[in-house]
CSV table of C-alpha atoms in Angstrom, one decimal:
chain,number,residue,atom,x,y,z
A,17,THR,CA,100.0,126.2,121.6
A,18,ALA,CA,99.5,129.1,119.2
A,19,ASN,CA,102.2,131.7,118.7
A,20,PHE,CA,101.6,135.1,117.1
A,21,THR,CA,104.0,137.6,115.6
A,22,SER,CA,102.1,140.2,117.5
A,23,PRO,CA,99.2,139.9,120.0
A,24,THR,CA,97.5,143.0,118.7
A,25,VAL,CA,97.0,144.7,115.3
A,26,VAL,CA,95.5,148.0,114.1
A,27,VAL,CA,93.3,147.7,111.0
A,28,PRO,CA,92.2,151.1,109.6
A,29,ALA,CA,88.6,151.3,108.4
A,30,GLY,CA,88.0,149.9,105.0
A,31,SER,CA,91.3,148.0,104.9
A,32,SER,CA,92.7,144.6,105.9
A,33,LYS,CA,95.8,143.1,107.4
A,34,THR,CA,97.3,139.6,107.5
A,35,VAL,CA,98.2,138.2,110.9
A,36,SER,CA,100.7,135.3,110.9
A,37,PHE,CA,100.7,132.7,113.6
A,38,SER,CA,102.0,129.2,114.1
A,39,VAL,CA,100.4,126.2,116.0
A,40,LEU,CA,102.6,123.7,117.8
A,41,PRO,CA,100.9,120.3,117.9
A,42,PRO,CA,100.9,118.2,121.1
A,43,SER,CA,103.9,116.0,121.6
A,44,GLY,CA,104.3,112.4,122.6
A,45,VAL,CA,101.4,111.2,120.5
A,46,ASN,CA,101.1,107.7,118.9
A,47,PRO,CA,100.9,108.0,115.1
A,48,GLU,CA,99.2,104.6,114.9
A,49,ASN,CA,96.2,106.1,116.6
A,50,ILE,CA,95.9,108.7,113.9
A,51,PRO,CA,95.7,111.6,116.4
A,52,VAL,CA,94.1,114.9,115.3
A,53,PHE,CA,94.2,118.1,117.3
A,54,ALA,CA,91.9,121.2,116.9
A,55,GLY,CA,91.2,124.6,118.4
A,56,PHE,CA,90.3,128.1,117.5
A,57,ILE,CA,91.8,131.6,117.3
A,58,GLU,CA,89.8,134.2,119.1
A,59,VAL,CA,89.9,137.7,117.6
A,60,SER,CA,88.4,140.5,119.7
A,61,SER,CA,88.0,144.2,118.7
A,62,SER,CA,88.2,147.4,120.7
A,63,ASP,CA,84.5,147.8,120.6
A,64,GLY,CA,83.8,144.3,122.0
A,65,GLU,CA,83.2,142.2,118.9
A,66,VAL,CA,84.5,138.6,119.0
A,67,HIS,CA,85.2,136.3,116.1
A,68,HIS,CA,86.5,132.7,116.2
A,69,VAL,CA,88.6,131.1,113.5
A,70,PRO,CA,88.9,127.3,113.9
A,71,TYR,CA,91.8,125.1,113.0
A,72,SER,CA,92.7,121.4,113.0
A,73,GLY,CA,95.4,119.1,111.8
A,74,PRO,CA,97.3,115.9,112.3
A,75,ALA,CA,99.4,115.8,115.4
A,76,TYR,CA,102.2,113.9,113.6
A,77,SER,CA,104.1,113.9,110.3
A,78,LEU,CA,101.8,112.3,107.7
A,79,TYR,CA,104.8,111.9,105.3
A,80,ASN,CA,107.0,110.0,107.8
A,81,ALA,CA,104.2,107.9,109.2
A,82,GLU,CA,103.9,104.2,108.7
A,83,TYR,CA,101.3,103.2,106.0
A,84,PHE,CA,101.3,99.5,106.3
A,85,VAL,CA,100.1,97.5,109.3
A,86,PHE,CA,103.0,95.8,111.1
A,87,LEU,CA,102.5,92.6,113.1
A,88,ALA,CA,104.8,90.9,115.5
A,89,GLY,CA,105.7,88.4,112.8
A,90,GLY,CA,106.3,91.0,110.1
A,91,VAL,CA,104.2,93.0,107.7
A,92,ILE,CA,100.8,92.4,106.3
A,93,PRO,CA,99.8,91.8,103.3
A,94,SER,CA,99.1,88.2,104.2
A,95,LEU,CA,99.1,85.5,101.5
A,96,SER,CA,97.1,82.3,101.2
A,97,GLY,CA,96.0,79.9,98.5
A,98,THR,CA,95.4,76.2,97.5
A,99,ASP,CA,98.3,73.9,96.6
A,100,ALA,CA,98.3,71.3,93.8
A,101,SER,CA,96.9,68.7,96.2
A,102,GLY,CA,93.9,70.9,97.1
A,103,ASN,CA,95.1,71.8,100.6
A,104,SER,CA,94.8,75.4,101.9
A,105,VAL,CA,98.2,76.9,102.4
A,106,SER,CA,99.5,80.2,103.8
A,107,ASP,CA,103.1,81.5,103.9
A,108,THR,CA,105.2,84.6,104.1
A,109,GLY,CA,108.3,83.5,102.1
A,110,PHE,CA,107.3,81.4,99.1
A,111,LEU,CA,103.9,80.1,98.1
A,112,GLN,CA,103.1,77.6,95.4
A,113,VAL,CA,99.5,77.7,94.4
A,114,ASP,CA,97.2,75.9,92.0
A,115,ALA,CA,96.4,78.6,89.4
A,116,SER,CA,93.2,76.9,88.5
A,117,ARG,CA,91.9,77.6,92.1
A,118,SER,CA,91.6,80.9,93.9
A,119,TRP,CA,94.3,82.6,95.9
A,120,SER,CA,94.3,85.8,97.8
A,121,MET,CA,96.4,88.5,99.3
A,122,ARG,CA,95.2,91.2,101.7
A,123,ALA,CA,96.5,94.2,103.5
A,124,ASP,CA,95.5,96.8,106.1
A,125,THR,CA,96.5,100.4,106.0
A,126,LEU,CA,97.0,103.0,108.7
A,127,GLN,CA,96.9,106.3,106.9
A,128,TRP,CA,94.9,108.1,104.2
A,129,THR,CA,96.5,108.3,100.8
A,130,THR,CA,95.7,109.7,97.4
A,131,GLU,CA,97.3,106.8,95.5
A,132,LEU,CA,97.6,103.1,96.2
A,133,LEU,CA,98.7,100.7,93.5
A,134,VAL,CA,99.5,97.0,93.4
A,135,HIS,CA,101.7,95.8,90.5
A,136,VAL,CA,102.5,92.3,89.3
A,137,LEU,CA,106.3,91.8,88.8
A,138,PRO,CA,108.4,88.8,87.7
A,139,GLY,CA,109.5,86.6,90.6
A,140,ASN,CA,113.1,87.5,90.0
A,141,THR,CA,112.6,91.3,90.1
A,142,ASN,CA,115.4,93.3,91.6
A,143,ILE,CA,113.3,96.3,92.4
A,144,THR,CA,114.0,97.8,95.9
A,145,ALA,CA,111.3,98.1,98.6
A,146,GLU,CA,111.1,99.3,102.2
A,147,HIS,CA,109.4,96.0,103.3
A,148,TYR,CA,109.8,92.5,102.0
A,149,GLY,CA,107.8,89.4,102.2
A,150,LEU,CA,110.5,87.0,101.1
A,151,ASN,CA,112.0,85.5,104.2
A,152,THR,CA,113.5,82.3,102.9
A,153,THR,CA,117.2,81.8,103.2
A,154,THR,CA,117.6,80.6,99.7
A,155,PRO,CA,115.0,81.9,97.1
A,156,PRO,CA,113.6,79.2,94.9
A,157,ALA,CA,115.0,78.8,91.4
A,158,TYR,CA,113.2,81.2,89.2
A,159,GLN,CA,110.5,79.8,86.9
A,160,PRO,CA,109.6,82.5,84.3
A,161,SER,CA,106.2,83.0,82.7
A,162,LYS,CA,105.8,82.3,79.1
A,163,PHE,CA,104.5,85.8,78.8
A,164,ALA,CA,106.9,88.8,78.7
A,165,PRO,CA,106.2,91.8,81.0
A,166,ASN,CA,104.9,94.7,78.8
A,167,ASN,CA,104.8,97.4,81.5
A,168,THR,CA,107.2,99.1,83.9
A,169,VAL,CA,107.1,100.5,87.4
A,170,PHE,CA,109.9,102.8,88.5
A,171,GLY,CA,111.9,101.5,85.5
A,172,HIS,CA,111.5,97.8,86.4
A,173,PRO,CA,109.6,95.2,84.3
A,174,SER,CA,105.9,94.7,85.3
A,175,PHE,CA,103.1,92.7,84.0
A,176,GLY,CA,100.6,95.4,84.9
A,177,THR,CA,98.6,97.0,87.7
A,178,VAL,CA,95.9,95.0,89.4
A,179,LEU,CA,94.8,97.6,92.0
A,180,ASN,CA,94.6,101.4,91.6
A,181,LYS,CA,92.9,103.4,94.2
A,182,THR,CA,92.7,107.1,94.9
A,183,ALA,CA,91.5,109.0,98.0
A,184,PHE,CA,91.8,105.9,100.0
A,185,THR,CA,91.1,105.9,103.7
A,186,PRO,CA,92.7,103.6,106.4
A,187,ASP,CA,90.8,100.3,106.1
A,188,TYR,CA,91.0,96.6,105.1
A,189,LEU,CA,92.4,96.8,101.6
A,190,GLY,CA,90.7,93.7,100.2
A,191,ALA,CA,92.4,91.1,98.2
A,192,ILE,CA,94.0,90.4,94.9
A,193,GLN,CA,92.6,87.2,93.6
A,194,ALA,CA,93.6,84.7,91.0
A,195,GLY,CA,91.9,81.8,89.2
A,196,ASP,CA,92.6,80.0,86.0
A,197,ALA,CA,96.1,81.5,85.9
A,198,SER,CA,94.8,85.1,85.9
A,199,VAL,CA,95.2,88.0,88.3
A,200,VAL,CA,92.1,89.8,89.2
A,201,LYS,CA,91.4,93.3,90.5
A,202,SER,CA,89.0,92.9,93.4
A,203,ASP,CA,88.0,94.9,96.4
A,204,THR,CA,86.8,91.9,98.4
A,205,LEU,CA,87.8,88.3,99.0
A,206,VAL,CA,85.3,87.3,96.3
A,207,THR,CA,86.0,88.3,92.7
A,208,SER,CA,83.9,91.4,92.1
A,209,SER,CA,81.6,91.8,89.0
A,210,ASN,CA,83.6,94.8,87.9
A,211,GLY,CA,87.0,93.2,88.3
A,212,VAL,CA,89.6,93.6,85.6
A,213,SER,CA,91.8,90.6,84.9
A,214,PHE,CA,94.7,89.7,82.7
A,215,SER,CA,96.5,86.4,82.1
A,216,VAL,CA,100.0,85.8,83.4
A,217,GLY,CA,100.3,82.0,83.1
A,218,ASN,CA,102.3,79.6,85.1
A,219,GLY,CA,105.5,80.9,86.7
A,220,ASP,CA,106.9,83.0,89.5
A,221,TYR,CA,105.5,86.4,90.4
A,222,ARG,CA,105.7,89.0,93.2
A,223,LEU,CA,103.2,91.7,94.0
A,224,PHE,CA,104.6,95.2,94.6
A,225,TYR,CA,102.4,97.5,96.8
A,226,THR,CA,103.0,101.3,96.6
A,227,ILE,CA,101.3,103.8,98.9
A,228,LEU,CA,101.9,107.4,98.2
A,229,ARG,CA,102.9,109.4,101.3
A,230,TRP,CA,101.0,112.6,102.0
A,231,TYR,CA,102.8,115.6,100.4
A,232,GLY,CA,104.7,113.1,98.2
A,233,LYS,CA,105.0,113.4,94.4
A,234,SER,CA,103.3,110.8,92.3
A,235,GLY,CA,105.7,108.8,90.3
A,236,VAL,CA,108.7,109.4,92.6
A,237,GLN,CA,109.6,106.1,94.2
A,238,LYS,CA,111.1,107.6,97.4
A,239,ASP,CA,107.7,109.3,98.1
A,240,TYR,CA,106.0,105.9,98.4
A,241,GLU,CA,106.0,103.3,101.2
A,242,THR,CA,106.5,100.1,99.4
A,243,TYR,CA,106.1,96.4,100.0
A,244,LEU,CA,107.4,93.5,97.8
A,245,SER,CA,105.4,90.3,98.4
A,246,PRO,CA,106.8,86.8,98.7
A,247,VAL,CA,107.3,84.8,95.5
A,248,ILE,CA,104.0,83.3,94.3
A,249,ARG,CA,104.4,80.4,91.9
A,250,PHE,CA,101.4,79.4,89.7
A,251,VAL,CA,101.2,75.7,88.8
A,252,ASN,CA,98.6,73.7,86.9
A,253,GLY,CA,97.3,76.8,85.2
A,254,THR,CA,95.3,76.7,82.0
A,255,SER,CA,97.3,79.4,80.1
């Protein structure tokens, strides 16, 4: 439905006027389907000329929408790896992985975003998030890395950023991978040739996902949908 301040306007020859109107999107839509509505405004003159002005937009609040995919058992990202015995393991609360082998974490998103980052934080971080992957009743005793965090995210210690995407569309996010006690930036389940890695060593870590909401301000934590992963413990690493 389109509403106009006035259904008619008189425009003298050689001049212009601004016509204000508002469009009411359809109601009762499911944001997870990413609904978009569209139409056009028809302008007709007294001498029979007709002009159409198209419009389109989302039929829901992009800022308040959910950006992570939710499942019955919780939230993705999902986490998997190989334990010290060489067995494949997958968990949502605490995962101990052989750092000399590969491990991965993947996510799916529902909305477009202009900024998506994944940070590596110490396993004992006290940063707040909207969604949490740690579902154990008693968290494991913290085992720190021999390296000290040399970055920060929203004022909390961080080892660095392993994924930084802009103009990102809803899709499979790919995975963060590790091997030989390093964390690798990768867009696929296989380490990419242009991946950037840095060593973190044995110890406990958590990945902090941040997706900037539409119309949100970069660097302001409340304008991101955030997810803090389970504790990931690297063992048997080479560094």
